[in-house]
């Protein structure tokens, strides 16, 4: 059996393949925040804080990339963010994680579909038990808007987050399972998750990005 490299949470040695997942909003698992943390919603002026969290988590290399993403996704609906964009604050009031209960219709999805959007935890706060409560709270927020289903967009390079979403009951959309089958086979190789039992594990050659 070939030996598998040890991969980081976000690792560009892994072949990049876009993945789309979904679940309904019944039976949301519940996780409490660790002591000393609290949820707060977006306030005007939090844009750069959002960018810095995403940068720290590896989503952007430069501030300008974050600003471009903000303009693409959030500038047009900033008036809705005080009810939709969540942050986790530590005891000092520093925002250390974020996720958004996004309206899927903004991106052309059906009106009953919400999006779990841009889930990120500052690098130095990863592994402290924040991601599960953050996802739980964001799903509960989506449910409060009467969405019936939720989708999320992710990728093979953030394979640890993908495993977490699978643990939360997210599954490949039927179309993405067909179109991005190699991506799901890569996740099967990396996680061995029982939810991916229909997929065979990728080979090491398939797993690694040939350009790296």
PDB file of C-alpha atoms in Angstrom:
ATOM      1  CA  UNK A   1       0.000   0.000   0.000  1.00  0.00           C
ATOM      2  CA  UNK A   2       1.422   3.399  -0.963  1.00  0.00           C
ATOM      3  CA  UNK A   3       2.128   5.843   1.864  1.00  0.00           C
ATOM      4  CA  UNK A   4       0.069   9.014   1.991  1.00  0.00           C
ATOM      5  CA  UNK A   5       1.684  12.402   2.717  1.00  0.00           C
ATOM      6  CA  UNK A   6       0.558  14.314   5.794  1.00  0.00           C
ATOM      7  CA  UNK A   7      -1.640  17.198   4.657  1.00  0.00           C
ATOM      8  CA  UNK A   8      -2.498  20.529   6.307  1.00  0.00           C
ATOM      9  CA  UNK A   9      -6.075  21.703   6.856  1.00  0.00           C
ATOM     10  CA  UNK A  10      -5.742  23.776   3.686  1.00  0.00           C
ATOM     11  CA  UNK A  11      -3.185  22.178   1.397  1.00  0.00           C
ATOM     12  CA  UNK A  12      -2.520  23.141  -2.207  1.00  0.00           C
ATOM     13  CA  UNK A  13      -0.576  19.947  -2.836  1.00  0.00           C
ATOM     14  CA  UNK A  14      -4.012  18.325  -3.139  1.00  0.00           C
ATOM     15  CA  UNK A  15      -5.619  18.429  -6.575  1.00  0.00           C
ATOM     16  CA  UNK A  16      -8.175  21.271  -6.519  1.00  0.00           C
ATOM     17  CA  UNK A  17     -11.731  20.224  -7.379  1.00  0.00           C
ATOM     18  CA  UNK A  18     -14.824  22.278  -6.583  1.00  0.00           C
ATOM     19  CA  UNK A  19     -17.424  20.468  -4.468  1.00  0.00           C
ATOM     20  CA  UNK A  20     -21.077  21.257  -3.782  1.00  0.00           C
ATOM     21  CA  UNK A  21     -22.910  19.813  -0.776  1.00  0.00           C
ATOM     22  CA  UNK A  22     -26.430  20.045   0.624  1.00  0.00           C
ATOM     23  CA  UNK A  23     -28.736  18.936   3.438  1.00  0.00           C
ATOM     24  CA  UNK A  24     -32.161  19.820   4.772  1.00  0.00           C
ATOM     25  CA  UNK A  25     -32.594  21.938   7.879  1.00  0.00           C
ATOM     26  CA  UNK A  26     -34.228  19.358  10.118  1.00  0.00           C
ATOM     27  CA  UNK A  27     -32.341  17.755  12.978  1.00  0.00           C
ATOM     28  CA  UNK A  28     -29.498  20.271  13.140  1.00  0.00           C
ATOM     29  CA  UNK A  29     -26.814  18.988  15.551  1.00  0.00           C
ATOM     30  CA  UNK A  30     -26.253  21.303  18.515  1.00  0.00           C
ATOM     31  CA  UNK A  31     -22.859  22.380  19.829  1.00  0.00           C
ATOM     32  CA  UNK A  32     -22.238  25.035  22.486  1.00  0.00           C
ATOM     33  CA  UNK A  33     -19.417  27.533  22.275  1.00  0.00           C
ATOM     34  CA  UNK A  34     -16.495  26.979  24.647  1.00  0.00           C
ATOM     35  CA  UNK A  35     -16.482  29.163  27.742  1.00  0.00           C
ATOM     36  CA  UNK A  36     -15.238  32.688  27.085  1.00  0.00           C
ATOM     37  CA  UNK A  37     -16.625  33.022  23.557  1.00  0.00           C
ATOM     38  CA  UNK A  38     -19.862  34.503  22.267  1.00  0.00           C
ATOM     39  CA  UNK A  39     -21.745  35.030  19.009  1.00  0.00           C
ATOM     40  CA  UNK A  40     -22.327  38.507  17.599  1.00  0.00           C
ATOM     41  CA  UNK A  41     -23.826  39.640  14.315  1.00  0.00           C
ATOM     42  CA  UNK A  42     -22.323  41.954  11.727  1.00  0.00           C
ATOM     43  CA  UNK A  43     -22.188  45.659  12.382  1.00  0.00           C
ATOM     44  CA  UNK A  44     -21.332  48.382   9.894  1.00  0.00           C
ATOM     45  CA  UNK A  45     -17.555  48.636   9.688  1.00  0.00           C
ATOM     46  CA  UNK A  46     -16.837  44.910  10.126  1.00  0.00           C
ATOM     47  CA  UNK A  47     -15.822  44.423   6.485  1.00  0.00           C
ATOM     48  CA  UNK A  48     -12.068  44.537   7.092  1.00  0.00           C
ATOM     49  CA  UNK A  49     -12.416  42.259  10.120  1.00  0.00           C
ATOM     50  CA  UNK A  50     -14.144  39.687   7.901  1.00  0.00           C
ATOM     51  CA  UNK A  51     -11.330  39.984   5.355  1.00  0.00           C
ATOM     52  CA  UNK A  52      -8.651  39.540   8.033  1.00  0.00           C
ATOM     53  CA  UNK A  53     -10.316  36.397   9.405  1.00  0.00           C
ATOM     54  CA  UNK A  54     -10.568  34.908   5.921  1.00  0.00           C
ATOM     55  CA  UNK A  55      -6.960  35.872   5.219  1.00  0.00           C
ATOM     56  CA  UNK A  56      -5.765  34.261   8.428  1.00  0.00           C
ATOM     57  CA  UNK A  57      -7.637  31.064   7.531  1.00  0.00           C
ATOM     58  CA  UNK A  58      -5.869  30.967   4.155  1.00  0.00           C
ATOM     59  CA  UNK A  59      -8.803  31.920   1.936  1.00  0.00           C
ATOM     60  CA  UNK A  60      -6.946  34.993   0.636  1.00  0.00           C
ATOM     61  CA  UNK A  61      -3.282  35.805   0.288  1.00  0.00           C
ATOM     62  CA  UNK A  62      -3.784  39.572   0.089  1.00  0.00           C
ATOM     63  CA  UNK A  63      -6.238  42.125   1.452  1.00  0.00           C
ATOM     64  CA  UNK A  64      -7.159  43.103  -2.114  1.00  0.00           C
ATOM     65  CA  UNK A  65      -8.397  39.563  -2.824  1.00  0.00           C
ATOM     66  CA  UNK A  66     -10.660  39.761   0.216  1.00  0.00           C
ATOM     67  CA  UNK A  67     -11.980  43.147  -0.842  1.00  0.00           C
ATOM     68  CA  UNK A  68     -12.819  41.765  -4.276  1.00  0.00           C
ATOM     69  CA  UNK A  69     -14.723  38.873  -2.699  1.00  0.00           C
ATOM     70  CA  UNK A  70     -16.571  41.244  -0.381  1.00  0.00           C
ATOM     71  CA  UNK A  71     -17.679  43.393  -3.298  1.00  0.00           C
ATOM     72  CA  UNK A  72     -18.793  40.311  -5.226  1.00  0.00           C
ATOM     73  CA  UNK A  73     -20.835  38.653  -2.481  1.00  0.00           C
ATOM     74  CA  UNK A  74     -21.695  41.130   0.260  1.00  0.00           C
ATOM     75  CA  UNK A  75     -21.662  44.712  -0.973  1.00  0.00           C
ATOM     76  CA  UNK A  76     -24.984  44.212  -2.771  1.00  0.00           C
ATOM     77  CA  UNK A  77     -26.695  42.830   0.346  1.00  0.00           C
ATOM     78  CA  UNK A  78     -24.860  44.624   3.163  1.00  0.00           C
ATOM     79  CA  UNK A  79     -28.165  45.872   4.572  1.00  0.00           C
ATOM     80  CA  UNK A  80     -29.078  42.232   5.349  1.00  0.00           C
ATOM     81  CA  UNK A  81     -25.827  41.272   7.057  1.00  0.00           C
ATOM     82  CA  UNK A  82     -26.800  42.380  10.609  1.00  0.00           C
ATOM     83  CA  UNK A  83     -29.232  39.441  10.612  1.00  0.00           C
ATOM     84  CA  UNK A  84     -27.135  36.995   8.577  1.00  0.00           C
ATOM     85  CA  UNK A  85     -23.368  37.386   9.097  1.00  0.00           C
ATOM     86  CA  UNK A  86     -22.125  35.839  12.329  1.00  0.00           C
ATOM     87  CA  UNK A  87     -18.877  36.317  14.203  1.00  0.00           C
ATOM     88  CA  UNK A  88     -17.429  34.607  17.242  1.00  0.00           C
ATOM     89  CA  UNK A  89     -15.755  36.952  19.731  1.00  0.00           C
ATOM     90  CA  UNK A  90     -13.249  35.978  22.399  1.00  0.00           C
ATOM     91  CA  UNK A  91     -13.206  37.383  25.939  1.00  0.00           C
ATOM     92  CA  UNK A  92     -11.271  40.427  24.731  1.00  0.00           C
ATOM     93  CA  UNK A  93     -13.928  41.230  22.135  1.00  0.00           C
ATOM     94  CA  UNK A  94     -11.719  40.197  19.212  1.00  0.00           C
ATOM     95  CA  UNK A  95     -13.589  38.583  16.343  1.00  0.00           C
ATOM     96  CA  UNK A  96     -11.945  35.238  15.604  1.00  0.00           C
ATOM     97  CA  UNK A  97     -14.369  33.342  13.340  1.00  0.00           C
ATOM     98  CA  UNK A  98     -17.169  34.046  10.902  1.00  0.00           C
ATOM     99  CA  UNK A  99     -19.861  32.470   8.744  1.00  0.00           C
ATOM    100  CA  UNK A 100     -22.889  33.820   6.904  1.00  0.00           C
ATOM    101  CA  UNK A 101     -26.460  32.543   6.501  1.00  0.00           C
ATOM    102  CA  UNK A 102     -26.573  33.661   2.866  1.00  0.00           C
ATOM    103  CA  UNK A 103     -29.657  33.973   0.696  1.00  0.00           C
ATOM    104  CA  UNK A 104     -29.268  31.456  -2.128  1.00  0.00           C
ATOM    105  CA  UNK A 105     -31.429  33.493  -4.498  1.00  0.00           C
ATOM    106  CA  UNK A 106     -28.620  36.086  -4.692  1.00  0.00           C
ATOM    107  CA  UNK A 107     -26.558  33.428  -6.489  1.00  0.00           C
ATOM    108  CA  UNK A 108     -29.447  32.133  -8.574  1.00  0.00           C
ATOM    109  CA  UNK A 109     -30.530  29.261  -6.312  1.00  0.00           C
ATOM    110  CA  UNK A 110     -34.184  28.414  -5.667  1.00  0.00           C
ATOM    111  CA  UNK A 111     -35.906  30.756  -3.178  1.00  0.00           C
ATOM    112  CA  UNK A 112     -36.187  27.982  -0.559  1.00  0.00           C
ATOM    113  CA  UNK A 113     -32.421  27.313  -0.576  1.00  0.00           C
ATOM    114  CA  UNK A 114     -30.005  29.033   1.790  1.00  0.00           C
ATOM    115  CA  UNK A 115     -26.219  28.918   1.654  1.00  0.00           C
ATOM    116  CA  UNK A 116     -23.729  28.209   4.423  1.00  0.00           C
ATOM    117  CA  UNK A 117     -21.244  30.822   3.282  1.00  0.00           C
ATOM    118  CA  UNK A 118     -17.539  31.526   3.921  1.00  0.00           C
ATOM    119  CA  UNK A 119     -17.038  29.574   7.155  1.00  0.00           C
ATOM    120  CA  UNK A 120     -13.626  30.520   8.566  1.00  0.00           C
ATOM    121  CA  UNK A 121     -11.729  30.498  11.865  1.00  0.00           C
ATOM    122  CA  UNK A 122      -8.541  32.491  12.442  1.00  0.00           C
ATOM    123  CA  UNK A 123      -5.546  30.179  12.135  1.00  0.00           C
ATOM    124  CA  UNK A 124      -4.451  30.585  15.753  1.00  0.00           C
ATOM    125  CA  UNK A 125      -7.966  29.700  16.957  1.00  0.00           C
ATOM    126  CA  UNK A 126      -8.395  26.576  14.884  1.00  0.00           C
ATOM    127  CA  UNK A 127      -8.668  23.403  16.945  1.00  0.00           C
ATOM    128  CA  UNK A 128     -10.317  25.226  19.874  1.00  0.00           C
ATOM    129  CA  UNK A 129     -13.826  23.852  19.273  1.00  0.00           C
ATOM    130  CA  UNK A 130     -15.270  26.890  17.469  1.00  0.00           C
ATOM    131  CA  UNK A 131     -16.144  25.498  14.027  1.00  0.00           C
ATOM    132  CA  UNK A 132     -18.943  23.153  15.080  1.00  0.00           C
ATOM    133  CA  UNK A 133     -20.837  25.737  17.176  1.00  0.00           C
ATOM    134  CA  UNK A 134     -20.373  28.274  14.359  1.00  0.00           C
ATOM    135  CA  UNK A 135     -21.834  25.940  11.733  1.00  0.00           C
ATOM    136  CA  UNK A 136     -24.662  24.970  14.090  1.00  0.00           C
ATOM    137  CA  UNK A 137     -25.565  28.620  14.802  1.00  0.00           C
ATOM    138  CA  UNK A 138     -25.441  29.532  11.111  1.00  0.00           C
ATOM    139  CA  UNK A 139     -27.699  26.612  10.170  1.00  0.00           C
ATOM    140  CA  UNK A 140     -30.144  27.632  12.909  1.00  0.00           C
ATOM    141  CA  UNK A 141     -30.082  31.181  11.525  1.00  0.00           C
ATOM    142  CA  UNK A 142     -30.863  29.859   8.041  1.00  0.00           C
ATOM    143  CA  UNK A 143     -33.739  27.826   9.445  1.00  0.00           C
ATOM    144  CA  UNK A 144     -35.140  30.940  11.132  1.00  0.00           C
ATOM    145  CA  UNK A 145     -35.530  32.436   7.632  1.00  0.00           C
ATOM    146  CA  UNK A 146     -37.716  29.428   6.654  1.00  0.00           C
ATOM    147  CA  UNK A 147     -35.296  27.916   4.155  1.00  0.00           C
ATOM    148  CA  UNK A 148     -35.981  24.249   3.516  1.00  0.00           C
ATOM    149  CA  UNK A 149     -32.525  23.267   2.296  1.00  0.00           C
ATOM    150  CA  UNK A 150     -28.998  24.559   2.615  1.00  0.00           C
ATOM    151  CA  UNK A 151     -26.076  24.209   0.230  1.00  0.00           C
ATOM    152  CA  UNK A 152     -22.401  24.995   0.597  1.00  0.00           C
ATOM    153  CA  UNK A 153     -19.567  25.369  -1.850  1.00  0.00           C
ATOM    154  CA  UNK A 154     -16.174  23.952  -0.892  1.00  0.00           C
ATOM    155  CA  UNK A 155     -13.135  22.253  -2.419  1.00  0.00           C
ATOM    156  CA  UNK A 156     -10.831  19.292  -1.995  1.00  0.00           C
ATOM    157  CA  UNK A 157      -7.939  21.475  -0.767  1.00  0.00           C
ATOM    158  CA  UNK A 158      -9.908  22.231   2.447  1.00  0.00           C
ATOM    159  CA  UNK A 159     -10.470  18.545   3.102  1.00  0.00           C
ATOM    160  CA  UNK A 160     -10.651  18.819   6.914  1.00  0.00           C
ATOM    161  CA  UNK A 161     -13.568  21.246   6.611  1.00  0.00           C
ATOM    162  CA  UNK A 162     -15.203  18.877   4.105  1.00  0.00           C
ATOM    163  CA  UNK A 163     -15.024  16.061   6.663  1.00  0.00           C
ATOM    164  CA  UNK A 164     -16.690  18.336   9.213  1.00  0.00           C
ATOM    165  CA  UNK A 165     -19.513  19.115   6.772  1.00  0.00           C
ATOM    166  CA  UNK A 166     -20.015  15.410   6.144  1.00  0.00           C
ATOM    167  CA  UNK A 167     -20.212  14.898   9.918  1.00  0.00           C
ATOM    168  CA  UNK A 168     -22.949  17.565   9.951  1.00  0.00           C
ATOM    169  CA  UNK A 169     -25.032  15.553   7.488  1.00  0.00           C
ATOM    170  CA  UNK A 170     -24.093  17.385   4.297  1.00  0.00           C
ATOM    171  CA  UNK A 171     -23.886  15.168   1.234  1.00  0.00           C
ATOM    172  CA  UNK A 172     -22.776  15.718  -2.386  1.00  0.00           C
ATOM    173  CA  UNK A 173     -25.488  17.159  -4.598  1.00  0.00           C
ATOM    174  CA  UNK A 174     -26.437  14.550  -7.236  1.00  0.00           C
ATOM    175  CA  UNK A 175     -25.061  16.682 -10.061  1.00  0.00           C
ATOM    176  CA  UNK A 176     -21.773  17.372  -8.291  1.00  0.00           C
ATOM    177  CA  UNK A 177     -21.384  13.721  -7.324  1.00  0.00           C
ATOM    178  CA  UNK A 178     -21.364  12.938 -11.043  1.00  0.00           C
ATOM    179  CA  UNK A 179     -19.441  15.941 -12.371  1.00  0.00           C
ATOM    180  CA  UNK A 180     -16.826  16.038  -9.594  1.00  0.00           C
ATOM    181  CA  UNK A 181     -16.584  12.325  -8.837  1.00  0.00           C
ATOM    182  CA  UNK A 182     -12.796  12.499  -8.618  1.00  0.00           C
ATOM    183  CA  UNK A 183     -13.097  15.158  -5.923  1.00  0.00           C
ATOM    184  CA  UNK A 184     -15.280  12.899  -3.811  1.00  0.00           C
ATOM    185  CA  UNK A 185     -12.901  10.012  -4.407  1.00  0.00           C
ATOM    186  CA  UNK A 186     -10.076  12.264  -3.154  1.00  0.00           C
ATOM    187  CA  UNK A 187     -12.084  12.988  -0.006  1.00  0.00           C
ATOM    188  CA  UNK A 188     -12.684   9.274   0.417  1.00  0.00           C
ATOM    189  CA  UNK A 189      -8.927   8.746   0.266  1.00  0.00           C
ATOM    190  CA  UNK A 190      -8.206  11.529   2.772  1.00  0.00           C
ATOM    191  CA  UNK A 191     -11.037  11.003   5.273  1.00  0.00           C
ATOM    192  CA  UNK A 192     -12.390   7.484   4.829  1.00  0.00           C
ATOM    193  CA  UNK A 193     -15.762   8.995   5.739  1.00  0.00           C
ATOM    194  CA  UNK A 194     -18.569   6.389   5.806  1.00  0.00           C
ATOM    195  CA  UNK A 195     -20.909   8.786   3.986  1.00  0.00           C
ATOM    196  CA  UNK A 196     -18.732   8.354   0.885  1.00  0.00           C
ATOM    197  CA  UNK A 197     -19.214   4.606   0.687  1.00  0.00           C
ATOM    198  CA  UNK A 198     -20.381   4.814  -2.935  1.00  0.00           C
ATOM    199  CA  UNK A 199     -16.998   6.228  -4.007  1.00  0.00           C
ATOM    200  CA  UNK A 200     -13.730   4.355  -4.403  1.00  0.00           C
ATOM    201  CA  UNK A 201     -10.650   5.989  -2.890  1.00  0.00           C
ATOM    202  CA  UNK A 202      -8.444   8.011  -5.252  1.00  0.00           C
ATOM    203  CA  UNK A 203      -4.926   6.857  -6.013  1.00  0.00           C
ATOM    204  CA  UNK A 204      -1.987   8.985  -4.876  1.00  0.00           C
ATOM    205  CA  UNK A 205      -1.460  10.108  -8.466  1.00  0.00           C
ATOM    206  CA  UNK A 206      -5.075  11.283  -8.638  1.00  0.00           C
ATOM    207  CA  UNK A 207      -4.848  12.898  -5.207  1.00  0.00           C
ATOM    208  CA  UNK A 208      -1.864  15.173  -5.838  1.00  0.00           C
ATOM    209  CA  UNK A 209      -1.910  18.322  -7.944  1.00  0.00           C
ATOM    210  CA  UNK A 210       0.458  17.630 -10.861  1.00  0.00           C
ATOM    211  CA  UNK A 211       1.441  21.328 -10.967  1.00  0.00           C
ATOM    212  CA  UNK A 212       2.781  21.343  -7.397  1.00  0.00           C
TER     213      UNK A 212
END
